[in-house]
PDB file of C-alpha atoms in Angstrom:
ATOM      1  CA  ASP A  14     -50.939  -4.458 -41.574  1.00  0.00           C
ATOM      2  CA  GLN A  15     -50.406  -8.217 -42.184  1.00  0.00           C
ATOM      3  CA  GLN A  16     -52.504  -8.963 -45.336  1.00  0.00           C
ATOM      4  CA  VAL A  17     -50.564 -12.526 -45.887  1.00  0.00           C
ATOM      5  CA  LYS A  18     -50.067 -14.119 -42.773  1.00  0.00           C
ATOM      6  CA  GLN A  19     -47.761 -17.261 -41.808  1.00  0.00           C
ATOM      7  CA  ASN A  20     -48.114 -18.035 -38.691  1.00  0.00           C
ATOM      8  CA  SER A  21     -45.785 -20.577 -38.065  1.00  0.00           C
ATOM      9  CA  PRO A  22     -42.305 -19.526 -38.026  1.00  0.00           C
ATOM     10  CA  SER A  23     -40.719 -22.805 -38.487  1.00  0.00           C
ATOM     11  CA  LEU A  24     -41.745 -26.691 -39.064  1.00  0.00           C
ATOM     12  CA  SER A  25     -39.729 -29.434 -38.111  1.00  0.00           C
ATOM     13  CA  VAL A  26     -40.491 -33.163 -40.603  1.00  0.00           C
ATOM     14  CA  GLN A  27     -39.040 -36.201 -41.213  1.00  0.00           C
ATOM     15  CA  GLU A  28     -37.500 -37.077 -43.973  1.00  0.00           C
ATOM     16  CA  GLY A  29     -40.272 -38.949 -46.392  1.00  0.00           C
ATOM     17  CA  ARG A  30     -42.956 -37.334 -44.648  1.00  0.00           C
ATOM     18  CA  ILE A  31     -45.628 -34.860 -45.663  1.00  0.00           C
ATOM     19  CA  SER A  32     -44.802 -31.155 -45.086  1.00  0.00           C
ATOM     20  CA  ILE A  33     -47.969 -28.566 -44.612  1.00  0.00           C
ATOM     21  CA  LEU A  34     -47.462 -25.186 -44.599  1.00  0.00           C
ATOM     22  CA  ASN A  35     -49.923 -22.203 -44.305  1.00  0.00           C
ATOM     23  CA  CYS A  36     -51.046 -19.222 -44.971  1.00  0.00           C
ATOM     24  CA  ASP A  37     -54.313 -17.092 -44.167  1.00  0.00           C
ATOM     25  CA  TYR A  38     -55.039 -13.848 -46.394  1.00  0.00           C
ATOM     26  CA  THR A  39     -57.444 -11.387 -45.496  1.00  0.00           C
ATOM     27  CA  ASN A  40     -58.002  -9.245 -48.358  1.00  0.00           C
ATOM     28  CA  SER A  41     -60.937 -10.941 -50.288  1.00  0.00           C
ATOM     29  CA  MET A  42     -59.187  -8.857 -53.396  1.00  0.00           C
ATOM     30  CA  PHE A  43     -56.709 -11.416 -54.190  1.00  0.00           C
ATOM     31  CA  ASP A  44     -57.133 -13.728 -56.799  1.00  0.00           C
ATOM     32  CA  TYR A  45     -53.736 -15.020 -57.414  1.00  0.00           C
ATOM     33  CA  PHE A  46     -51.655 -17.240 -54.776  1.00  0.00           C
ATOM     34  CA  LEU A  47     -47.935 -18.070 -55.082  1.00  0.00           C
ATOM     35  CA  TRP A  48     -45.634 -20.056 -52.801  1.00  0.00           C
ATOM     36  CA  TYR A  49     -41.824 -19.400 -53.240  1.00  0.00           C
ATOM     37  CA  LYS A  50     -38.569 -20.652 -51.529  1.00  0.00           C
ATOM     38  CA  LYS A  51     -35.774 -18.973 -49.964  1.00  0.00           C
ATOM     39  CA  TYR A  52     -32.156 -20.385 -49.677  1.00  0.00           C
ATOM     40  CA  PRO A  53     -29.663 -19.010 -47.372  1.00  0.00           C
ATOM     41  CA  ALA A  54     -28.054 -16.212 -49.290  1.00  0.00           C
ATOM     42  CA  GLU A  55     -30.165 -16.820 -52.458  1.00  0.00           C
ATOM     43  CA  GLY A  56     -33.368 -14.494 -53.373  1.00  0.00           C
ATOM     44  CA  PRO A  57     -36.831 -16.075 -53.350  1.00  0.00           C
ATOM     45  CA  THR A  58     -37.421 -18.633 -56.116  1.00  0.00           C
ATOM     46  CA  PHE A  59     -40.896 -19.346 -57.337  1.00  0.00           C
ATOM     47  CA  LEU A  60     -42.051 -22.822 -56.564  1.00  0.00           C
ATOM     48  CA  ILE A  61     -45.894 -23.365 -57.255  1.00  0.00           C
ATOM     49  CA  SER A  62     -48.610 -20.784 -57.925  1.00  0.00           C
ATOM     50  CA  ILE A  63     -52.414 -20.816 -57.893  1.00  0.00           C
ATOM     51  CA  SER A  64     -55.520 -18.739 -59.523  1.00  0.00           C
ATOM     52  CA  SER A  65     -58.939 -18.158 -57.584  1.00  0.00           C
ATOM     53  CA  ILE A  66     -60.813 -19.899 -60.091  1.00  0.00           C
ATOM     54  CA  LYS A  67     -58.858 -23.338 -58.523  1.00  0.00           C
ATOM     55  CA  ASP A  68     -58.801 -25.048 -55.492  1.00  0.00           C
ATOM     56  CA  LYS A  69     -55.863 -27.207 -56.266  1.00  0.00           C
ATOM     57  CA  ASN A  70     -52.774 -27.382 -58.377  1.00  0.00           C
ATOM     58  CA  GLU A  71     -49.958 -29.917 -58.610  1.00  0.00           C
ATOM     59  CA  ASP A  72     -46.648 -30.182 -59.245  1.00  0.00           C
ATOM     60  CA  GLY A  73     -44.828 -33.099 -58.557  1.00  0.00           C
ATOM     61  CA  ARG A  74     -44.158 -33.877 -54.642  1.00  0.00           C
ATOM     62  CA  PHE A  75     -45.623 -30.252 -54.258  1.00  0.00           C
ATOM     63  CA  THR A  76     -49.454 -29.543 -54.342  1.00  0.00           C
ATOM     64  CA  VAL A  77     -51.082 -26.003 -53.501  1.00  0.00           C
ATOM     65  CA  PHE A  78     -54.556 -25.911 -52.259  1.00  0.00           C
ATOM     66  CA  LEU A  79     -56.488 -23.235 -51.917  1.00  0.00           C
ATOM     67  CA  ASN A  80     -59.896 -22.540 -49.597  1.00  0.00           C
ATOM     68  CA  LYS A  81     -61.182 -18.946 -50.872  1.00  0.00           C
ATOM     69  CA  SER A  82     -64.328 -18.899 -48.043  1.00  0.00           C
ATOM     70  CA  ALA A  83     -61.532 -19.437 -45.219  1.00  0.00           C
ATOM     71  CA  LYS A  84     -59.075 -17.158 -46.651  1.00  0.00           C
ATOM     72  CA  HIS A  85     -56.597 -20.127 -46.511  1.00  0.00           C
ATOM     73  CA  LEU A  86     -53.818 -21.723 -48.502  1.00  0.00           C
ATOM     74  CA  SER A  87     -50.990 -24.538 -47.793  1.00  0.00           C
ATOM     75  CA  LEU A  88     -48.967 -25.514 -49.328  1.00  0.00           C
ATOM     76  CA  HIS A  89     -48.271 -29.828 -49.124  1.00  0.00           C
ATOM     77  CA  ILE A  90     -44.967 -31.254 -49.713  1.00  0.00           C
ATOM     78  CA  VAL A  91     -44.931 -35.162 -50.186  1.00  0.00           C
ATOM     79  CA  PRO A  92     -42.458 -37.279 -49.771  1.00  0.00           C
ATOM     80  CA  SER A  93     -40.162 -34.098 -48.147  1.00  0.00           C
ATOM     81  CA  GLN A  94     -36.413 -34.316 -48.579  1.00  0.00           C
ATOM     82  CA  PRO A  95     -33.792 -32.551 -46.887  1.00  0.00           C
ATOM     83  CA  GLY A  96     -33.238 -30.450 -49.733  1.00  0.00           C
ATOM     84  CA  ASP A  97     -36.422 -28.962 -49.306  1.00  0.00           C
ATOM     85  CA  SER A  98     -35.285 -27.125 -46.062  1.00  0.00           C
ATOM     86  CA  ALA A  99     -35.936 -23.612 -46.601  1.00  0.00           C
ATOM     87  CA  VAL A 100     -37.978 -20.625 -46.073  1.00  0.00           C
ATOM     88  CA  TYR A 101     -41.104 -20.990 -47.527  1.00  0.00           C
ATOM     89  CA  PHE A 102     -42.818 -17.499 -48.457  1.00  0.00           C
ATOM     90  CA  CYS A 103     -46.910 -17.219 -49.215  1.00  0.00           C
ATOM     91  CA  ALA A 104     -47.234 -14.261 -51.355  1.00  0.00           C
ATOM     92  CA  ALA A 105     -51.242 -13.061 -52.929  1.00  0.00           C
ATOM     93  CA  GLN A 106     -51.632 -10.424 -55.732  1.00  0.00           C
ATOM     94  CA  GLY A 107     -54.624  -8.807 -56.835  1.00  0.00           C
ATOM     95  CA  SER A 108     -52.856  -6.570 -59.272  1.00  0.00           C
ATOM     96  CA  TYR A 109     -49.499  -7.907 -59.908  1.00  0.00           C
ATOM     97  CA  ILE A 110     -47.308  -7.020 -56.820  1.00  0.00           C
ATOM     98  CA  PRO A 111     -47.268  -9.666 -54.440  1.00  0.00           C
ATOM     99  CA  THR A 112     -48.014  -9.416 -50.882  1.00  0.00           C
ATOM    100  CA  PHE A 113     -45.732 -11.207 -48.758  1.00  0.00           C
ATOM    101  CA  GLY A 114     -46.028 -13.351 -46.027  1.00  0.00           C
ATOM    102  CA  ARG A 115     -43.246 -13.460 -43.075  1.00  0.00           C
ATOM    103  CA  GLY A 116     -42.328 -16.775 -44.387  1.00  0.00           C
ATOM    104  CA  THR A 117     -41.952 -20.607 -42.395  1.00  0.00           C
ATOM    105  CA  SER A 118     -38.806 -22.047 -41.815  1.00  0.00           C
ATOM    106  CA  LEU A 119     -39.153 -25.331 -42.810  1.00  0.00           C
ATOM    107  CA  ILE A 120     -36.254 -28.185 -41.626  1.00  0.00           C
ATOM    108  CA  VAL A 121     -36.386 -31.569 -43.032  1.00  0.00           C
ATOM    109  CA  HIS A 122     -34.504 -34.548 -40.812  1.00  0.00           C
ATOM    110  CA  PRO A 123     -32.547 -36.995 -42.243  1.00  0.00           C
TER     111      PRO A 123
ATOM    112  CA  GLU B  20     -30.805 -21.175 -66.972  1.00  0.00           C
ATOM    113  CA  PRO B  21     -30.834 -17.299 -67.145  1.00  0.00           C
ATOM    114  CA  GLU B  22     -30.821 -15.753 -64.009  1.00  0.00           C
ATOM    115  CA  VAL B  23     -31.047 -11.725 -62.017  1.00  0.00           C
ATOM    116  CA  THR B  24     -27.508 -11.135 -61.030  1.00  0.00           C
ATOM    117  CA  GLN B  25     -27.139  -8.245 -58.344  1.00  0.00           C
ATOM    118  CA  THR B  26     -24.097  -6.412 -57.218  1.00  0.00           C
ATOM    119  CA  PRO B  27     -22.446  -5.773 -54.595  1.00  0.00           C
ATOM    120  CA  SER B  28     -23.584  -8.507 -52.665  1.00  0.00           C
ATOM    121  CA  HIS B  29     -22.703  -6.414 -49.503  1.00  0.00           C
ATOM    122  CA  GLN B  30     -22.332  -2.674 -48.962  1.00  0.00           C
ATOM    123  CA  VAL B  31     -21.604  -0.979 -46.105  1.00  0.00           C
ATOM    124  CA  THR B  32     -21.858   2.458 -45.934  1.00  0.00           C
ATOM    125  CA  GLN B  33     -22.474   5.241 -43.288  1.00  0.00           C
ATOM    126  CA  MET B  34     -25.756   6.873 -42.503  1.00  0.00           C
ATOM    127  CA  GLY B  35     -26.131   9.772 -44.895  1.00  0.00           C
ATOM    128  CA  GLN B  36     -24.397   8.676 -47.596  1.00  0.00           C
ATOM    129  CA  GLU B  37     -25.925   7.658 -51.016  1.00  0.00           C
ATOM    130  CA  VAL B  38     -25.732   4.291 -52.300  1.00  0.00           C
ATOM    131  CA  ILE B  39     -26.679   2.633 -55.906  1.00  0.00           C
ATOM    132  CA  LEU B  40     -27.650  -1.277 -55.987  1.00  0.00           C
ATOM    133  CA  ARG B  41     -27.165  -3.070 -59.031  1.00  0.00           C
ATOM    134  CA  CYS B  42     -29.561  -5.273 -60.917  1.00  0.00           C
ATOM    135  CA  VAL B  43     -29.478  -7.209 -64.384  1.00  0.00           C
ATOM    136  CA  PRO B  44     -32.461  -8.294 -64.952  1.00  0.00           C
ATOM    137  CA  ILE B  45     -33.216 -11.778 -67.245  1.00  0.00           C
ATOM    138  CA  SER B  46     -32.097  -9.981 -70.776  1.00  0.00           C
ATOM    139  CA  ASN B  47     -35.355 -10.498 -72.649  1.00  0.00           C
ATOM    140  CA  HIS B  48     -37.553  -9.406 -69.656  1.00  0.00           C
ATOM    141  CA  LEU B  49     -39.852  -5.831 -69.608  1.00  0.00           C
ATOM    142  CA  TYR B  50     -40.617  -6.038 -66.062  1.00  0.00           C
ATOM    143  CA  PHE B  51     -38.138  -4.967 -63.165  1.00  0.00           C
ATOM    144  CA  TYR B  52     -38.856  -4.649 -59.540  1.00  0.00           C
ATOM    145  CA  TRP B  53     -37.357  -3.854 -56.137  1.00  0.00           C
ATOM    146  CA  TYR B  54     -37.870  -5.590 -52.892  1.00  0.00           C
ATOM    147  CA  ARG B  55     -36.592  -5.277 -49.700  1.00  0.00           C
ATOM    148  CA  GLN B  56     -36.492  -7.366 -46.479  1.00  0.00           C
ATOM    149  CA  ILE B  57     -35.662  -6.105 -43.228  1.00  0.00           C
ATOM    150  CA  LEU B  58     -34.132  -8.594 -41.314  1.00  0.00           C
ATOM    151  CA  GLY B  59     -36.931 -10.904 -39.145  1.00  0.00           C
ATOM    152  CA  GLN B  60     -39.365  -9.460 -41.524  1.00  0.00           C
ATOM    153  CA  LYS B  61     -41.435 -10.142 -44.878  1.00  0.00           C
ATOM    154  CA  VAL B  62     -40.350  -9.451 -48.264  1.00  0.00           C
ATOM    155  CA  GLU B  63     -41.932  -6.065 -49.450  1.00  0.00           C
ATOM    156  CA  PHE B  64     -42.178  -4.564 -52.331  1.00  0.00           C
ATOM    157  CA  LEU B  65     -40.763  -0.913 -52.879  1.00  0.00           C
ATOM    158  CA  VAL B  66     -41.213  -0.747 -57.000  1.00  0.00           C
ATOM    159  CA  SER B  67     -42.071  -1.512 -60.296  1.00  0.00           C
ATOM    160  CA  PHE B  68     -41.103  -0.108 -63.755  1.00  0.00           C
ATOM    161  CA  TYR B  69     -41.262  -0.900 -66.771  1.00  0.00           C
ATOM    162  CA  ASN B  70     -40.623   1.290 -70.395  1.00  0.00           C
ATOM    163  CA  ASN B  71     -38.470   3.123 -68.611  1.00  0.00           C
ATOM    164  CA  GLU B  72     -41.155   4.670 -66.269  1.00  0.00           C
ATOM    165  CA  ILE B  73     -42.047   3.933 -62.559  1.00  0.00           C
ATOM    166  CA  SER B  74     -45.541   1.665 -62.871  1.00  0.00           C
ATOM    167  CA  GLU B  75     -46.225   1.458 -59.312  1.00  0.00           C
ATOM    168  CA  LYS B  76     -44.501   2.283 -55.816  1.00  0.00           C
ATOM    169  CA  SER B  77     -45.033   1.415 -52.559  1.00  0.00           C
ATOM    170  CA  GLU B  78     -45.201   4.249 -49.539  1.00  0.00           C
ATOM    171  CA  ILE B  79     -41.517   2.644 -48.598  1.00  0.00           C
ATOM    172  CA  PHE B  80     -40.281   4.342 -51.584  1.00  0.00           C
ATOM    173  CA  ASP B  81     -39.802   7.719 -51.131  1.00  0.00           C
ATOM    174  CA  ASP B  82     -38.491  10.794 -52.300  1.00  0.00           C
ATOM    175  CA  GLN B  83     -34.817   9.317 -51.017  1.00  0.00           C
ATOM    176  CA  PHE B  84     -34.910   6.526 -53.114  1.00  0.00           C
ATOM    177  CA  SER B  85     -35.045   6.066 -57.152  1.00  0.00           C
ATOM    178  CA  VAL B  86     -34.768   3.483 -59.980  1.00  0.00           C
ATOM    179  CA  GLU B  87     -33.102   4.199 -63.501  1.00  0.00           C
ATOM    180  CA  ARG B  88     -32.326   1.640 -66.062  1.00  0.00           C
ATOM    181  CA  PRO B  89     -29.186   3.565 -67.705  1.00  0.00           C
ATOM    182  CA  ASP B  90     -28.651   1.101 -70.390  1.00  0.00           C
ATOM    183  CA  GLY B  91     -30.180  -1.356 -72.101  1.00  0.00           C
ATOM    184  CA  SER B  92     -28.875  -4.233 -69.480  1.00  0.00           C
ATOM    185  CA  ASN B  93     -28.831  -2.367 -65.836  1.00  0.00           C
ATOM    186  CA  PHE B  94     -31.534  -1.228 -63.568  1.00  0.00           C
ATOM    187  CA  THR B  95     -30.347   0.607 -60.426  1.00  0.00           C
ATOM    188  CA  LEU B  96     -32.185   1.811 -57.185  1.00  0.00           C
ATOM    189  CA  LYS B  97     -30.420   4.057 -55.868  1.00  0.00           C
ATOM    190  CA  ILE B  98     -30.688   5.505 -51.936  1.00  0.00           C
ATOM    191  CA  ARG B  99     -29.905   9.482 -51.954  1.00  0.00           C
ATOM    192  CA  SER B 100     -29.145   9.826 -47.952  1.00  0.00           C
ATOM    193  CA  THR B 101     -29.332   6.697 -46.232  1.00  0.00           C
ATOM    194  CA  LYS B 102     -30.752   6.079 -42.746  1.00  0.00           C
ATOM    195  CA  LEU B 103     -30.021   3.094 -40.490  1.00  0.00           C
ATOM    196  CA  GLU B 104     -33.232   1.798 -40.972  1.00  0.00           C
ATOM    197  CA  ASP B 105     -32.646   1.045 -44.848  1.00  0.00           C
ATOM    198  CA  SER B 106     -30.506  -1.482 -43.626  1.00  0.00           C
ATOM    199  CA  ALA B 107     -32.052  -4.284 -45.370  1.00  0.00           C
ATOM    200  CA  MET B 108     -31.645  -6.667 -48.135  1.00  0.00           C
ATOM    201  CA  TYR B 109     -32.373  -5.657 -51.413  1.00  0.00           C
ATOM    202  CA  PHE B 110     -33.998  -7.905 -53.657  1.00  0.00           C
ATOM    203  CA  CYS B 111     -34.288  -7.110 -57.476  1.00  0.00           C
ATOM    204  CA  ALA B 112     -36.762  -9.274 -59.461  1.00  0.00           C
ATOM    205  CA  SER B 113     -37.794  -9.217 -63.112  1.00  0.00           C
ATOM    206  CA  SER B 114     -40.848 -10.796 -65.365  1.00  0.00           C
ATOM    207  CA  GLY B 115     -41.631 -10.975 -69.073  1.00  0.00           C
ATOM    208  CA  GLU B 116     -45.069  -9.966 -68.702  1.00  0.00           C
ATOM    209  CA  LEU B 117     -47.332  -8.695 -65.666  1.00  0.00           C
ATOM    210  CA  GLY B 118     -49.957  -9.710 -63.792  1.00  0.00           C
ATOM    211  CA  THR B 119     -49.669 -13.879 -63.786  1.00  0.00           C
ATOM    212  CA  ASP B 120     -45.975 -13.894 -64.950  1.00  0.00           C
ATOM    213  CA  THR B 121     -44.087 -15.218 -62.335  1.00  0.00           C
ATOM    214  CA  GLN B 122     -41.179 -12.839 -60.993  1.00  0.00           C
ATOM    215  CA  TYR B 123     -38.111 -13.968 -60.586  1.00  0.00           C
ATOM    216  CA  PHE B 124     -35.570 -12.736 -58.232  1.00  0.00           C
ATOM    217  CA  GLY B 125     -31.615 -11.948 -58.183  1.00  0.00           C
ATOM    218  CA  PRO B 126     -29.596 -13.001 -55.313  1.00  0.00           C
ATOM    219  CA  GLY B 127     -30.073 -10.046 -53.550  1.00  0.00           C
ATOM    220  CA  THR B 128     -27.774  -7.362 -51.743  1.00  0.00           C
ATOM    221  CA  ARG B 129     -27.199  -6.410 -48.278  1.00  0.00           C
ATOM    222  CA  LEU B 130     -27.551  -2.871 -47.476  1.00  0.00           C
ATOM    223  CA  THR B 131     -25.534  -2.102 -43.691  1.00  0.00           C
ATOM    224  CA  VAL B 132     -25.976   1.245 -42.794  1.00  0.00           C
ATOM    225  CA  LEU B 133     -23.527   2.435 -40.014  1.00  0.00           C
TER     226      LEU B 133
END
């Protein structure tokens, strides 16, 4: 039962280029979406979120896009930096409990 | 910056033993959560806790699990009789409000059941 899917387990990007991480969901009751970043030996850290009433939210180098009709969201990181190398989890919630995807491991090469 | 802390960082136990995982949420938060992540799998919700009561729990959170806020600062997860499949990272989280308020996660406790 994968209500939140991150189909790419890993992504490798050159420093300075754009990183695009994708996420699909199946439950139309989800109305709030989050991205978390996780470094090894640490817990997930909140990165950015978007409500279903919006289609874009931007915070510095991070932008999240939401396409409700396609049940798809993406996280753009521009420009990518080596310190962005981490596992990125997409999460979606309809109540206050997020349902997480399996994560995408991003590696940014210098 | 305030943070959620968890102890121990790694717990090794024998199958059938009881374990207690401890968490200190952010001090002015009111909502507390436990999640787990089995190696290579997604982060899964276990339970949420508010006003000294469980407010929601998943099907994973069966009778072997219990949570408690024994004092004003600690939030604990007890597994009464551990099974091999309980081996996972257990994350505690807290938030100030429900809904869209951000949940802040602790660094996790790695539980290994032998």
